[in-house]
mmCIF file with all atom_site columns, C-alpha atoms in Angstrom:
data_model
loop_
_atom_site.group_PDB
_atom_site.id
_atom_site.type_symbol
_atom_site.label_atom_id
_atom_site.label_alt_id
_atom_site.label_comp_id
_atom_site.label_asym_id
_atom_site.label_entity_id
_atom_site.label_seq_id
_atom_site.pdbx_PDB_ins_code
_atom_site.Cartn_x
_atom_site.Cartn_y
_atom_site.Cartn_z
_atom_site.occupancy
_atom_site.B_iso_or_equiv
_atom_site.pdbx_formal_charge
_atom_site.auth_seq_id
_atom_site.auth_comp_id
_atom_site.auth_asym_id
_atom_site.auth_atom_id
_atom_site.pdbx_PDB_model_num
ATOM 1   C CA . GLN A 1 1   ? 0.000   0.000  0.000   1.00 0.00 ? 1   GLN A CA 1
ATOM 2   C CA . VAL A 1 2   ? 1.040   3.556  -0.714  1.00 0.00 ? 2   VAL A CA 1
ATOM 3   C CA . GLN A 1 3   ? -0.586  6.592  0.855   1.00 0.00 ? 3   GLN A CA 1
ATOM 4   C CA . LEU A 1 4   ? -0.297  9.827  -1.077  1.00 0.00 ? 4   LEU A CA 1
ATOM 5   C CA . VAL A 1 5   ? -1.171  13.230 0.373   1.00 0.00 ? 5   VAL A CA 1
ATOM 6   C CA . GLU A 1 6   ? -1.419  16.286 -1.872  1.00 0.00 ? 6   GLU A CA 1
ATOM 7   C CA . SER A 1 7   ? -1.251  19.939 -0.957  1.00 0.00 ? 7   SER A CA 1
ATOM 8   C CA . GLY A 1 8   ? -0.809  23.298 -2.647  1.00 0.00 ? 8   GLY A CA 1
ATOM 9   C CA . GLY A 1 9   ? -4.003  23.766 -4.610  1.00 0.00 ? 9   GLY A CA 1
ATOM 10  C CA . GLY A 1 10  ? -6.037  26.945 -4.558  1.00 0.00 ? 10  GLY A CA 1
ATOM 11  C CA . LEU A 1 11  ? -7.329  29.899 -6.510  1.00 0.00 ? 11  LEU A CA 1
ATOM 12  C CA . VAL A 1 12  ? -4.977  31.713 -8.861  1.00 0.00 ? 12  VAL A CA 1
ATOM 13  C CA . GLN A 1 13  ? -5.413  34.330 -11.557 1.00 0.00 ? 13  GLN A CA 1
ATOM 14  C CA . PRO A 1 14  ? -4.731  33.565 -15.218 1.00 0.00 ? 14  PRO A CA 1
ATOM 15  C CA . GLY A 1 15  ? -1.027  33.776 -15.904 1.00 0.00 ? 15  GLY A CA 1
ATOM 16  C CA . GLY A 1 16  ? -0.204  32.949 -12.309 1.00 0.00 ? 16  GLY A CA 1
ATOM 17  C CA . SER A 1 17  ? 1.675   30.045 -10.762 1.00 0.00 ? 17  SER A CA 1
ATOM 18  C CA . LEU A 1 18  ? 1.081   27.323 -8.205  1.00 0.00 ? 18  LEU A CA 1
ATOM 19  C CA . ARG A 1 19  ? 3.186   24.472 -6.868  1.00 0.00 ? 19  ARG A CA 1
ATOM 20  C CA . LEU A 1 20  ? 1.569   21.223 -5.865  1.00 0.00 ? 20  LEU A CA 1
ATOM 21  C CA . SER A 1 21  ? 3.229   18.786 -3.497  1.00 0.00 ? 21  SER A CA 1
ATOM 22  C CA . CYS A 1 22  ? 2.564   15.122 -2.847  1.00 0.00 ? 22  CYS A CA 1
ATOM 23  C CA . VAL A 1 23  ? 4.119   13.176 0.001   1.00 0.00 ? 23  VAL A CA 1
ATOM 24  C CA . SER A 1 24  ? 4.372   9.404  -0.315  1.00 0.00 ? 24  SER A CA 1
ATOM 25  C CA . SER A 1 25  ? 4.279   6.945  2.572   1.00 0.00 ? 25  SER A CA 1
ATOM 26  C CA . ARG A 1 26  ? 6.852   4.806  0.760   1.00 0.00 ? 26  ARG A CA 1
ATOM 27  C CA . SER A 1 27  ? 10.226  5.491  -0.722  1.00 0.00 ? 27  SER A CA 1
ATOM 28  C CA . PHE A 1 28  ? 10.172  6.318  -4.420  1.00 0.00 ? 28  PHE A CA 1
ATOM 29  C CA . TRP A 1 29  ? 12.716  3.589  -5.009  1.00 0.00 ? 29  TRP A CA 1
ATOM 30  C CA . THR A 1 30  ? 9.904   1.055  -4.367  1.00 0.00 ? 30  THR A CA 1
ATOM 31  C CA . ILE A 1 31  ? 7.531   2.767  -6.802  1.00 0.00 ? 31  ILE A CA 1
ATOM 32  C CA . TYR A 1 32  ? 7.912   2.569  -10.574 1.00 0.00 ? 32  TYR A CA 1
ATOM 33  C CA . ALA A 1 33  ? 6.408   5.969  -11.352 1.00 0.00 ? 33  ALA A CA 1
ATOM 34  C CA . VAL A 1 34  ? 4.869   8.956  -9.604  1.00 0.00 ? 34  VAL A CA 1
ATOM 35  C CA . GLY A 1 35  ? 2.998   11.772 -11.186 1.00 0.00 ? 35  GLY A CA 1
ATOM 36  C CA . TRP A 1 36  ? -0.038  13.966 -11.523 1.00 0.00 ? 36  TRP A CA 1
ATOM 37  C CA . TYR A 1 37  ? -3.375  13.546 -13.229 1.00 0.00 ? 37  TYR A CA 1
ATOM 38  C CA . ARG A 1 38  ? -6.297  15.923 -13.359 1.00 0.00 ? 38  ARG A CA 1
ATOM 39  C CA . GLN A 1 39  ? -10.033 15.849 -13.824 1.00 0.00 ? 39  GLN A CA 1
ATOM 40  C CA . SER A 1 40  ? -11.723 18.987 -15.075 1.00 0.00 ? 40  SER A CA 1
ATOM 41  C CA . PRO A 1 41  ? -15.287 20.010 -14.224 1.00 0.00 ? 41  PRO A CA 1
ATOM 42  C CA . GLY A 1 42  ? -17.543 17.737 -16.183 1.00 0.00 ? 42  GLY A CA 1
ATOM 43  C CA . GLY A 1 43  ? -14.581 15.664 -17.290 1.00 0.00 ? 43  GLY A CA 1
ATOM 44  C CA . LYS A 1 44  ? -15.305 12.006 -17.782 1.00 0.00 ? 44  LYS A CA 1
ATOM 45  C CA . GLN A 1 45  ? -11.957 10.668 -16.737 1.00 0.00 ? 45  GLN A CA 1
ATOM 46  C CA . ARG A 1 46  ? -8.672  11.744 -15.301 1.00 0.00 ? 46  ARG A CA 1
ATOM 47  C CA . GLU A 1 47  ? -6.050  12.810 -17.770 1.00 0.00 ? 47  GLU A CA 1
ATOM 48  C CA . LEU A 1 48  ? -2.314  12.531 -17.419 1.00 0.00 ? 48  LEU A CA 1
ATOM 49  C CA . VAL A 1 49  ? -0.528  15.778 -16.622 1.00 0.00 ? 49  VAL A CA 1
ATOM 50  C CA . ALA A 1 50  ? 3.028   14.679 -15.885 1.00 0.00 ? 50  ALA A CA 1
ATOM 51  C CA . THR A 1 51  ? 4.867   11.634 -14.621 1.00 0.00 ? 51  THR A CA 1
ATOM 52  C CA . ILE A 1 52  ? 8.384   10.757 -13.588 1.00 0.00 ? 52  ILE A CA 1
ATOM 53  C CA . THR A 1 53  ? 9.600   7.193  -13.680 1.00 0.00 ? 53  THR A CA 1
ATOM 54  C CA . ASN A 1 54  ? 12.166  5.530  -11.486 1.00 0.00 ? 54  ASN A CA 1
ATOM 55  C CA . ASP A 1 55  ? 14.684  4.508  -14.124 1.00 0.00 ? 55  ASP A CA 1
ATOM 56  C CA . GLY A 1 56  ? 17.700  6.465  -13.146 1.00 0.00 ? 56  GLY A CA 1
ATOM 57  C CA . SER A 1 57  ? 18.972  8.963  -10.662 1.00 0.00 ? 57  SER A CA 1
ATOM 58  C CA . ASP A 1 58  ? 16.887  11.741 -12.172 1.00 0.00 ? 58  ASP A CA 1
ATOM 59  C CA . GLY A 1 59  ? 14.102  9.641  -13.667 1.00 0.00 ? 59  GLY A CA 1
ATOM 60  C CA . THR A 1 60  ? 12.376  10.070 -16.999 1.00 0.00 ? 60  THR A CA 1
ATOM 61  C CA . THR A 1 61  ? 9.670   12.705 -17.270 1.00 0.00 ? 61  THR A CA 1
ATOM 62  C CA . ASN A 1 62  ? 6.591   12.689 -19.463 1.00 0.00 ? 62  ASN A CA 1
ATOM 63  C CA . TYR A 1 63  ? 4.178   15.575 -19.992 1.00 0.00 ? 63  TYR A CA 1
ATOM 64  C CA . ALA A 1 64  ? 0.835   16.070 -21.620 1.00 0.00 ? 64  ALA A CA 1
ATOM 65  C CA . ASP A 1 65  ? 1.174   18.240 -24.717 1.00 0.00 ? 65  ASP A CA 1
ATOM 66  C CA . SER A 1 66  ? -1.145  20.836 -23.187 1.00 0.00 ? 66  SER A CA 1
ATOM 67  C CA . VAL A 1 67  ? 1.243   21.548 -20.302 1.00 0.00 ? 67  VAL A CA 1
ATOM 68  C CA . LYS A 1 68  ? 4.660   21.209 -21.951 1.00 0.00 ? 68  LYS A CA 1
ATOM 69  C CA . GLY A 1 69  ? 6.749   24.285 -21.359 1.00 0.00 ? 69  GLY A CA 1
ATOM 70  C CA . ARG A 1 70  ? 4.487   25.503 -18.546 1.00 0.00 ? 70  ARG A CA 1
ATOM 71  C CA . PHE A 1 71  ? 4.522   22.694 -15.958 1.00 0.00 ? 71  PHE A CA 1
ATOM 72  C CA . THR A 1 72  ? 7.531   21.011 -14.390 1.00 0.00 ? 72  THR A CA 1
ATOM 73  C CA . ILE A 1 73  ? 7.496   17.791 -12.402 1.00 0.00 ? 73  ILE A CA 1
ATOM 74  C CA . SER A 1 74  ? 10.260  17.036 -9.943  1.00 0.00 ? 74  SER A CA 1
ATOM 75  C CA . ARG A 1 75  ? 10.869  14.887 -6.930  1.00 0.00 ? 75  ARG A CA 1
ATOM 76  C CA . ASP A 1 76  ? 12.847  14.895 -3.716  1.00 0.00 ? 76  ASP A CA 1
ATOM 77  C CA . ASN A 1 77  ? 13.662  11.289 -2.891  1.00 0.00 ? 77  ASN A CA 1
ATOM 78  C CA . ALA A 1 78  ? 14.811  12.048 0.639   1.00 0.00 ? 78  ALA A CA 1
ATOM 79  C CA . LYS A 1 79  ? 11.510  13.759 1.427   1.00 0.00 ? 79  LYS A CA 1
ATOM 80  C CA . ARG A 1 80  ? 9.463   11.216 -0.560  1.00 0.00 ? 80  ARG A CA 1
ATOM 81  C CA . THR A 1 81  ? 7.791   14.193 -2.217  1.00 0.00 ? 81  THR A CA 1
ATOM 82  C CA . VAL A 1 82  ? 6.880   14.874 -5.820  1.00 0.00 ? 82  VAL A CA 1
ATOM 83  C CA . TYR A 1 83  ? 6.175   18.408 -6.977  1.00 0.00 ? 83  TYR A CA 1
ATOM 84  C CA . LEU A 1 84  ? 4.302   19.967 -9.850  1.00 0.00 ? 84  LEU A CA 1
ATOM 85  C CA . GLN A 1 85  ? 5.326   23.524 -10.629 1.00 0.00 ? 85  GLN A CA 1
ATOM 86  C CA . MET A 1 86  ? 2.600   25.120 -12.725 1.00 0.00 ? 86  MET A CA 1
ATOM 87  C CA . ASP A 1 87  ? 3.305   28.400 -14.491 1.00 0.00 ? 87  ASP A CA 1
ATOM 88  C CA . ASN A 1 88  ? 1.325   30.570 -16.873 1.00 0.00 ? 88  ASN A CA 1
ATOM 89  C CA . LEU A 1 89  ? -1.928  28.985 -15.769 1.00 0.00 ? 89  LEU A CA 1
ATOM 90  C CA . SER A 1 90  ? -5.132  29.407 -17.745 1.00 0.00 ? 90  SER A CA 1
ATOM 91  C CA . GLY A 1 91  ? -8.779  28.602 -17.151 1.00 0.00 ? 91  GLY A CA 1
ATOM 92  C CA . GLU A 1 92  ? -8.325  25.325 -18.995 1.00 0.00 ? 92  GLU A CA 1
ATOM 93  C CA . ASP A 1 93  ? -6.062  24.169 -16.167 1.00 0.00 ? 93  ASP A CA 1
ATOM 94  C CA . THR A 1 94  ? -8.913  24.367 -13.674 1.00 0.00 ? 94  THR A CA 1
ATOM 95  C CA . ALA A 1 95  ? -9.371  20.853 -12.320 1.00 0.00 ? 95  ALA A CA 1
ATOM 96  C CA . VAL A 1 96  ? -8.922  18.557 -9.388  1.00 0.00 ? 96  VAL A CA 1
ATOM 97  C CA . TYR A 1 97  ? -5.326  17.381 -9.452  1.00 0.00 ? 97  TYR A CA 1
ATOM 98  C CA . TYR A 1 98  ? -4.535  13.899 -8.219  1.00 0.00 ? 98  TYR A CA 1
ATOM 99  C CA . CYS A 1 99  ? -1.205  12.480 -7.210  1.00 0.00 ? 99  CYS A CA 1
ATOM 100 C CA . ASN A 1 100 ? -0.561  9.016  -8.592  1.00 0.00 ? 100 ASN A CA 1
ATOM 101 C CA . GLY A 1 101 ? 1.876   6.273  -7.726  1.00 0.00 ? 101 GLY A CA 1
ATOM 102 C CA . ARG A 1 102 ? 2.268   3.176  -9.873  1.00 0.00 ? 102 ARG A CA 1
ATOM 103 C CA . SER A 1 103 ? 3.981   0.118  -8.493  1.00 0.00 ? 103 SER A CA 1
ATOM 104 C CA . TYR A 1 104 ? 6.277   -2.253 -10.348 1.00 0.00 ? 104 TYR A CA 1
ATOM 105 C CA . HIS A 1 105 ? 3.295   -4.637 -10.407 1.00 0.00 ? 105 HIS A CA 1
ATOM 106 C CA . ASP A 1 106 ? 1.226   -2.012 -12.232 1.00 0.00 ? 106 ASP A CA 1
ATOM 107 C CA . VAL A 1 107 ? -0.985  -1.197 -9.241  1.00 0.00 ? 107 VAL A CA 1
ATOM 108 C CA . ASN A 1 108 ? -2.153  2.410  -9.090  1.00 0.00 ? 108 ASN A CA 1
ATOM 109 C CA . TYR A 1 109 ? -2.464  4.431  -5.913  1.00 0.00 ? 109 TYR A CA 1
ATOM 110 C CA . TRP A 1 110 ? -4.185  7.792  -5.697  1.00 0.00 ? 110 TRP A CA 1
ATOM 111 C CA . GLY A 1 111 ? -4.235  10.761 -3.401  1.00 0.00 ? 111 GLY A CA 1
ATOM 112 C CA . GLN A 1 112 ? -7.442  12.452 -2.357  1.00 0.00 ? 112 GLN A CA 1
ATOM 113 C CA . GLY A 1 113 ? -7.042  15.270 -4.877  1.00 0.00 ? 113 GLY A CA 1
ATOM 114 C CA . THR A 1 114 ? -6.485  18.995 -4.578  1.00 0.00 ? 114 THR A CA 1
ATOM 115 C CA . GLN A 1 115 ? -8.548  21.666 -6.332  1.00 0.00 ? 115 GLN A CA 1
ATOM 116 C CA . VAL A 1 116 ? -6.871  24.145 -8.657  1.00 0.00 ? 116 VAL A CA 1
ATOM 117 C CA . THR A 1 117 ? -9.042  26.998 -9.867  1.00 0.00 ? 117 THR A CA 1
ATOM 118 C CA . VAL A 1 118 ? -7.764  29.543 -12.372 1.00 0.00 ? 118 VAL A CA 1
ATOM 119 C CA . SER A 1 119 ? -10.006 32.575 -12.501 1.00 0.00 ? 119 SER A CA 1
ATOM 120 C CA . SER A 1 120 ? -9.871  36.340 -12.406 1.00 0.00 ? 120 SER A CA 1
#
């Protein structure tokens, strides 16, 4: 089992920035990948935002096309924390953001979600 706890959501104006954090109950070395997904209002399913896999000291990152160049995923292994730096936010980024951990046995774990609202 992996418990994931997100923080850092809130209300921000268009063009602004937010940083989300997610603390894992287990070391990242025991988890294949960690990342962020989001579900927009009325959205049918969660969509991938960014992930980082455990295949090297820095890991391999993957981003949705819609956030490339604006969002940055990173992790602090010692703190068992993964971050999502979100810059130049727009209304289309409004969603509930979920932290995800995927085990080497392809089991997914989810945080409770944190709301991000981009509005003037």
